[in-house]
PDB file of C-alpha atoms in Angstrom:
ATOM      1  CA  UNK L   1     -23.047  29.335-113.711  1.00 53.00           C
ATOM      2  CA  UNK L   2     -22.371  33.035-114.447  1.00 55.00           C
ATOM      3  CA  UNK L   3     -21.167  33.943-117.876  1.00 59.00           C
ATOM      4  CA  UNK L   4     -17.433  34.309-118.109  1.00 60.00           C
ATOM      5  CA  UNK L   5     -16.269  37.918-118.514  1.00 58.00           C
ATOM      6  CA  UNK L   6     -13.926  38.274-121.414  1.00 60.00           C
ATOM      7  CA  UNK L   7     -11.099  40.748-121.004  1.00 55.00           C
ATOM      8  CA  UNK L   8      -9.635  42.677-123.815  1.00 58.00           C
ATOM      9  CA  UNK L   9      -6.016  43.742-124.106  1.00 60.00           C
ATOM     10  CA  UNK L  10      -5.442  47.386-123.382  1.00 61.00           C
ATOM     11  CA  UNK L  11      -8.529  48.016-121.245  1.00 69.00           C
ATOM     12  CA  UNK L  12      -6.497  49.229-118.284  1.00 73.00           C
ATOM     13  CA  UNK L  13      -8.170  46.818-115.907  1.00 80.00           C
ATOM     14  CA  UNK L  14      -6.398  45.576-112.818  1.00 78.00           C
ATOM     15  CA  UNK L  15      -5.912  41.789-112.887  1.00 88.00           C
ATOM     16  CA  UNK L  16      -8.468  39.977-110.723  1.00 93.00           C
ATOM     17  CA  UNK L  17      -5.896  37.523-109.315  1.00 95.00           C
ATOM     18  CA  UNK L  18      -2.318  38.461-108.510  1.00 96.00           C
ATOM     19  CA  UNK L  19       0.486  36.323-107.119  1.00 97.00           C
ATOM     20  CA  UNK L  20       3.059  38.210-105.039  1.00 97.00           C
ATOM     21  CA  UNK L  21       6.397  36.583-104.237  1.00 97.00           C
ATOM     22  CA  UNK L  22       7.062  37.856-100.775  1.00 97.00           C
ATOM     23  CA  UNK L  23      10.395  36.089-100.303  1.00 97.00           C
ATOM     24  CA  UNK L  24      12.887  33.983-102.137  1.00 96.00           C
ATOM     25  CA  UNK L  25      14.122  32.502 -98.817  1.00 96.00           C
ATOM     26  CA  UNK L  26      13.284  28.890 -97.835  1.00 96.00           C
ATOM     27  CA  UNK L  27      14.514  26.602 -95.062  1.00 96.00           C
ATOM     28  CA  UNK L  28      14.006  23.442 -97.162  1.00 96.00           C
ATOM     29  CA  UNK L  29      16.295  21.987 -99.848  1.00 94.00           C
ATOM     30  CA  UNK L  30      13.833  20.212-102.136  1.00 93.00           C
ATOM     31  CA  UNK L  31      15.511  18.021-104.752  1.00 94.00           C
ATOM     32  CA  UNK L  32      13.292  19.344-107.529  1.00 94.00           C
ATOM     33  CA  UNK L  33      13.485  23.078-106.696  1.00 93.00           C
ATOM     34  CA  UNK L  34      15.327  25.733-108.630  1.00 90.00           C
ATOM     35  CA  UNK L  35      16.566  27.135-105.333  1.00 88.00           C
ATOM     36  CA  UNK L  36      18.476  23.881-104.799  1.00 86.00           C
ATOM     37  CA  UNK L  37      19.744  23.510-108.339  1.00 88.00           C
ATOM     38  CA  UNK L  38      20.900  27.124-108.452  1.00 90.00           C
ATOM     39  CA  UNK L  39      22.025  27.416-104.858  1.00 85.00           C
ATOM     40  CA  UNK L  40      25.360  28.920-105.669  1.00 91.00           C
ATOM     41  CA  UNK L  41      23.707  31.719-107.644  1.00 92.00           C
ATOM     42  CA  UNK L  42      20.389  32.054-105.858  1.00 91.00           C
ATOM     43  CA  UNK L  43      19.643  35.498-104.395  1.00 92.00           C
ATOM     44  CA  UNK L  44      17.736  35.166-101.095  1.00 94.00           C
ATOM     45  CA  UNK L  45      15.763  38.272-100.237  1.00 96.00           C
ATOM     46  CA  UNK L  46      12.425  39.397 -98.770  1.00 97.00           C
ATOM     47  CA  UNK L  47      10.073  41.724-100.678  1.00 98.00           C
ATOM     48  CA  UNK L  48      10.501  45.209 -99.207  1.00 98.00           C
ATOM     49  CA  UNK L  49       7.495  46.711 -97.531  1.00 98.00           C
ATOM     50  CA  UNK L  50       7.843  49.717 -99.762  1.00 98.00           C
ATOM     51  CA  UNK L  51       7.561  47.614-102.885  1.00 98.00           C
ATOM     52  CA  UNK L  52       4.649  45.660-101.463  1.00 98.00           C
ATOM     53  CA  UNK L  53       2.807  48.767-100.386  1.00 97.00           C
ATOM     54  CA  UNK L  54       2.865  50.091-103.982  1.00 97.00           C
ATOM     55  CA  UNK L  55       0.330  47.342-104.742  1.00 95.00           C
ATOM     56  CA  UNK L  56      -2.100  48.420-102.025  1.00 96.00           C
ATOM     57  CA  UNK L  57      -3.860  51.269-103.908  1.00 95.00           C
ATOM     58  CA  UNK L  58      -5.007  48.633-106.447  1.00 94.00           C
ATOM     59  CA  UNK L  59      -5.817  45.830-104.050  1.00 95.00           C
ATOM     60  CA  UNK L  60      -9.494  46.829-103.569  1.00 94.00           C
ATOM     61  CA  UNK L  61     -10.024  46.131-107.297  1.00 94.00           C
ATOM     62  CA  UNK L  62      -8.435  42.639-107.061  1.00 95.00           C
ATOM     63  CA  UNK L  63     -10.427  39.553-106.280  1.00 96.00           C
ATOM     64  CA  UNK L  64      -7.510  37.586-104.777  1.00 97.00           C
ATOM     65  CA  UNK L  65      -3.868  38.154-103.875  1.00 98.00           C
ATOM     66  CA  UNK L  66      -1.887  34.971-103.418  1.00 98.00           C
ATOM     67  CA  UNK L  67       1.278  35.328-101.314  1.00 98.00           C
ATOM     68  CA  UNK L  68       3.677  32.698-102.613  1.00 93.00           C
ATOM     69  CA  UNK L  69       6.599  32.081-104.910  1.00 88.00           C
ATOM     70  CA  UNK L  70       9.947  30.299-104.860  1.00 91.00           C
ATOM     71  CA  UNK L  71      10.324  30.975-101.146  1.00 95.00           C
ATOM     72  CA  UNK L  72       8.482  30.126 -97.932  1.00 98.00           C
ATOM     73  CA  UNK L  73       6.130  33.082 -97.137  1.00 98.00           C
ATOM     74  CA  UNK L  74       6.127  32.346 -93.385  1.00 98.00           C
ATOM     75  CA  UNK L  75       9.784  33.379 -93.332  1.00 98.00           C
ATOM     76  CA  UNK L  76       8.908  36.961 -94.232  1.00 98.00           C
ATOM     77  CA  UNK L  77       8.935  39.099 -91.076  1.00 98.00           C
ATOM     78  CA  UNK L  78       5.980  41.190 -92.276  1.00 98.00           C
ATOM     79  CA  UNK L  79       3.836  38.479 -93.890  1.00 98.00           C
ATOM     80  CA  UNK L  80       0.960  39.034 -91.432  1.00 98.00           C
ATOM     81  CA  UNK L  81       1.148  42.843 -91.992  1.00 98.00           C
ATOM     82  CA  UNK L  82       0.890  42.215 -95.713  1.00 98.00           C
ATOM     83  CA  UNK L  83      -2.099  39.900 -95.338  1.00 98.00           C
ATOM     84  CA  UNK L  84      -3.826  42.355 -92.953  1.00 98.00           C
ATOM     85  CA  UNK L  85      -3.318  45.300 -95.369  1.00 98.00           C
ATOM     86  CA  UNK L  86      -4.744  43.273 -98.255  1.00 98.00           C
ATOM     87  CA  UNK L  87      -7.772  42.087 -96.212  1.00 98.00           C
ATOM     88  CA  UNK L  88      -8.331  45.731 -95.103  1.00 97.00           C
ATOM     89  CA  UNK L  89      -8.353  46.717 -98.769  1.00 97.00           C
ATOM     90  CA  UNK L  90     -11.163  44.215 -99.275  1.00 96.00           C
ATOM     91  CA  UNK L  91      -9.600  41.487-101.354  1.00 95.00           C
ATOM     92  CA  UNK L  92      -9.282  37.805-100.660  1.00 98.00           C
ATOM     93  CA  UNK L  93      -5.884  36.607 -99.511  1.00 98.00           C
ATOM     94  CA  UNK L  94      -4.255  33.200 -99.793  1.00 98.00           C
ATOM     95  CA  UNK L  95      -0.840  31.729 -99.453  1.00 98.00           C
ATOM     96  CA  UNK L  96       1.066  28.519-100.200  1.00 98.00           C
ATOM     97  CA  UNK L  97       3.408  27.162 -97.506  1.00 98.00           C
ATOM     98  CA  UNK L  98       5.572  24.160 -96.880  1.00 98.00           C
ATOM     99  CA  UNK L  99       3.853  24.170 -93.423  1.00 98.00           C
ATOM    100  CA  UNK L 100       7.053  23.537 -91.474  1.00 98.00           C
ATOM    101  CA  UNK L 101       6.625  26.938 -89.762  1.00 98.00           C
ATOM    102  CA  UNK L 102       2.839  26.714 -89.483  1.00 98.00           C
ATOM    103  CA  UNK L 103       2.904  26.289 -85.721  1.00 97.00           C
ATOM    104  CA  UNK L 104      -0.062  27.061 -83.402  1.00 97.00           C
ATOM    105  CA  UNK L 105       0.712  30.774 -83.320  1.00 97.00           C
ATOM    106  CA  UNK L 106       0.939  31.038 -87.176  1.00 98.00           C
ATOM    107  CA  UNK L 107      -2.330  29.052 -87.566  1.00 97.00           C
ATOM    108  CA  UNK L 108      -4.037  31.306 -85.043  1.00 97.00           C
ATOM    109  CA  UNK L 109      -2.821  34.404 -86.934  1.00 97.00           C
ATOM    110  CA  UNK L 110      -3.876  33.044 -90.309  1.00 98.00           C
ATOM    111  CA  UNK L 111      -7.362  32.416 -88.936  1.00 97.00           C
ATOM    112  CA  UNK L 112      -7.550  35.679 -87.057  1.00 96.00           C
ATOM    113  CA  UNK L 113      -6.779  37.586 -90.268  1.00 97.00           C
ATOM    114  CA  UNK L 114      -9.317  35.494 -92.169  1.00 97.00           C
ATOM    115  CA  UNK L 115      -7.034  34.088 -94.868  1.00 98.00           C
ATOM    116  CA  UNK L 116      -9.283  32.698 -97.508  1.00 98.00           C
ATOM    117  CA  UNK L 117      -7.016  29.822 -98.515  1.00 97.00           C
ATOM    118  CA  UNK L 118      -3.903  28.195 -97.001  1.00 98.00           C
ATOM    119  CA  UNK L 119      -2.393  25.748 -99.479  1.00 97.00           C
ATOM    120  CA  UNK L 120       0.204  23.260 -98.371  1.00 97.00           C
ATOM    121  CA  UNK L 121       2.965  21.896-100.604  1.00 96.00           C
ATOM    122  CA  UNK L 122       3.675  18.210-100.367  1.00 97.00           C
ATOM    123  CA  UNK L 123       5.843  15.894-102.460  1.00 96.00           C
ATOM    124  CA  UNK L 124       4.312  12.580-101.478  1.00 94.00           C
ATOM    125  CA  UNK L 125       1.623  10.987 -99.364  1.00 95.00           C
ATOM    126  CA  UNK L 126       4.078   8.866 -97.378  1.00 97.00           C
ATOM    127  CA  UNK L 127       6.740  10.241 -95.084  1.00 98.00           C
ATOM    128  CA  UNK L 128       9.554   8.403 -96.876  1.00 97.00           C
ATOM    129  CA  UNK L 129       8.643   9.978-100.180  1.00 98.00           C
ATOM    130  CA  UNK L 130       7.829  13.516 -99.051  1.00 97.00           C
ATOM    131  CA  UNK L 131      10.731  13.758 -96.607  1.00 98.00           C
ATOM    132  CA  UNK L 132      13.340  12.488 -99.122  1.00 97.00           C
ATOM    133  CA  UNK L 133      12.230  14.904-101.884  1.00 97.00           C
ATOM    134  CA  UNK L 134      11.608  17.879 -99.589  1.00 96.00           C
ATOM    135  CA  UNK L 135      14.839  17.693 -97.613  1.00 96.00           C
ATOM    136  CA  UNK L 136      14.362  19.278 -94.227  1.00 97.00           C
ATOM    137  CA  UNK L 137      10.629  18.557 -94.256  1.00 97.00           C
ATOM    138  CA  UNK L 138       8.597  16.137 -92.163  1.00 98.00           C
ATOM    139  CA  UNK L 139       5.191  14.862 -93.366  1.00 98.00           C
ATOM    140  CA  UNK L 140       4.296  14.010 -89.767  1.00 98.00           C
ATOM    141  CA  UNK L 141       5.108  17.542 -88.585  1.00 98.00           C
ATOM    142  CA  UNK L 142       3.192  19.040 -91.546  1.00 98.00           C
ATOM    143  CA  UNK L 143       0.120  16.972 -90.635  1.00 97.00           C
ATOM    144  CA  UNK L 144       0.393  18.231 -87.039  1.00 98.00           C
ATOM    145  CA  UNK L 145       0.711  21.814 -88.244  1.00 97.00           C
ATOM    146  CA  UNK L 146      -2.296  21.565 -90.602  1.00 97.00           C
ATOM    147  CA  UNK L 147      -4.282  20.214 -87.635  1.00 97.00           C
ATOM    148  CA  UNK L 148      -3.581  23.536 -85.858  1.00 97.00           C
ATOM    149  CA  UNK L 149      -5.603  25.296 -88.595  1.00 94.00           C
ATOM    150  CA  UNK L 150      -8.503  22.894 -88.075  1.00 92.00           C
ATOM    151  CA  UNK L 151      -8.533  23.538 -84.312  1.00 92.00           C
ATOM    152  CA  UNK L 152      -9.126  27.269 -84.631  1.00 85.00           C
ATOM    153  CA  UNK L 153     -12.528  28.731 -83.752  1.00 78.00           C
ATOM    154  CA  UNK L 154     -14.379  29.962 -86.877  1.00 65.00           C
TER     155      UNK L 154
END
């Protein structure tokens, strides 16, 4: 195993792993989520392309950019543009999704762009558990959507 590189404060180095919250919008109403608890005060918005593009000059020095946050990234109208720009800059790209919008077209696009990781959020291994905690979700539908990723040509 390679020796761990120690970083010192004040070196001016770009972080190797960066999480970018591309949206605070979500179609689910999970019982445990801050979006649900703070619904009357929650500000739903997408990250503007101009704000995102300010990150791009540094992306080539990052190891991984993870597109995720309190919202569902597949709701962002320019998610695939963001992933493509990051991949073009030479960094790895991942995202976390509730998978409810991970249809065949989205799975095809994720694979076409070469996403390095697609993480799926679940709240239980049984439909009754997951679907009651992640209101608006369907474990059966999620399983089908994940299968679309597995069906893509490498």
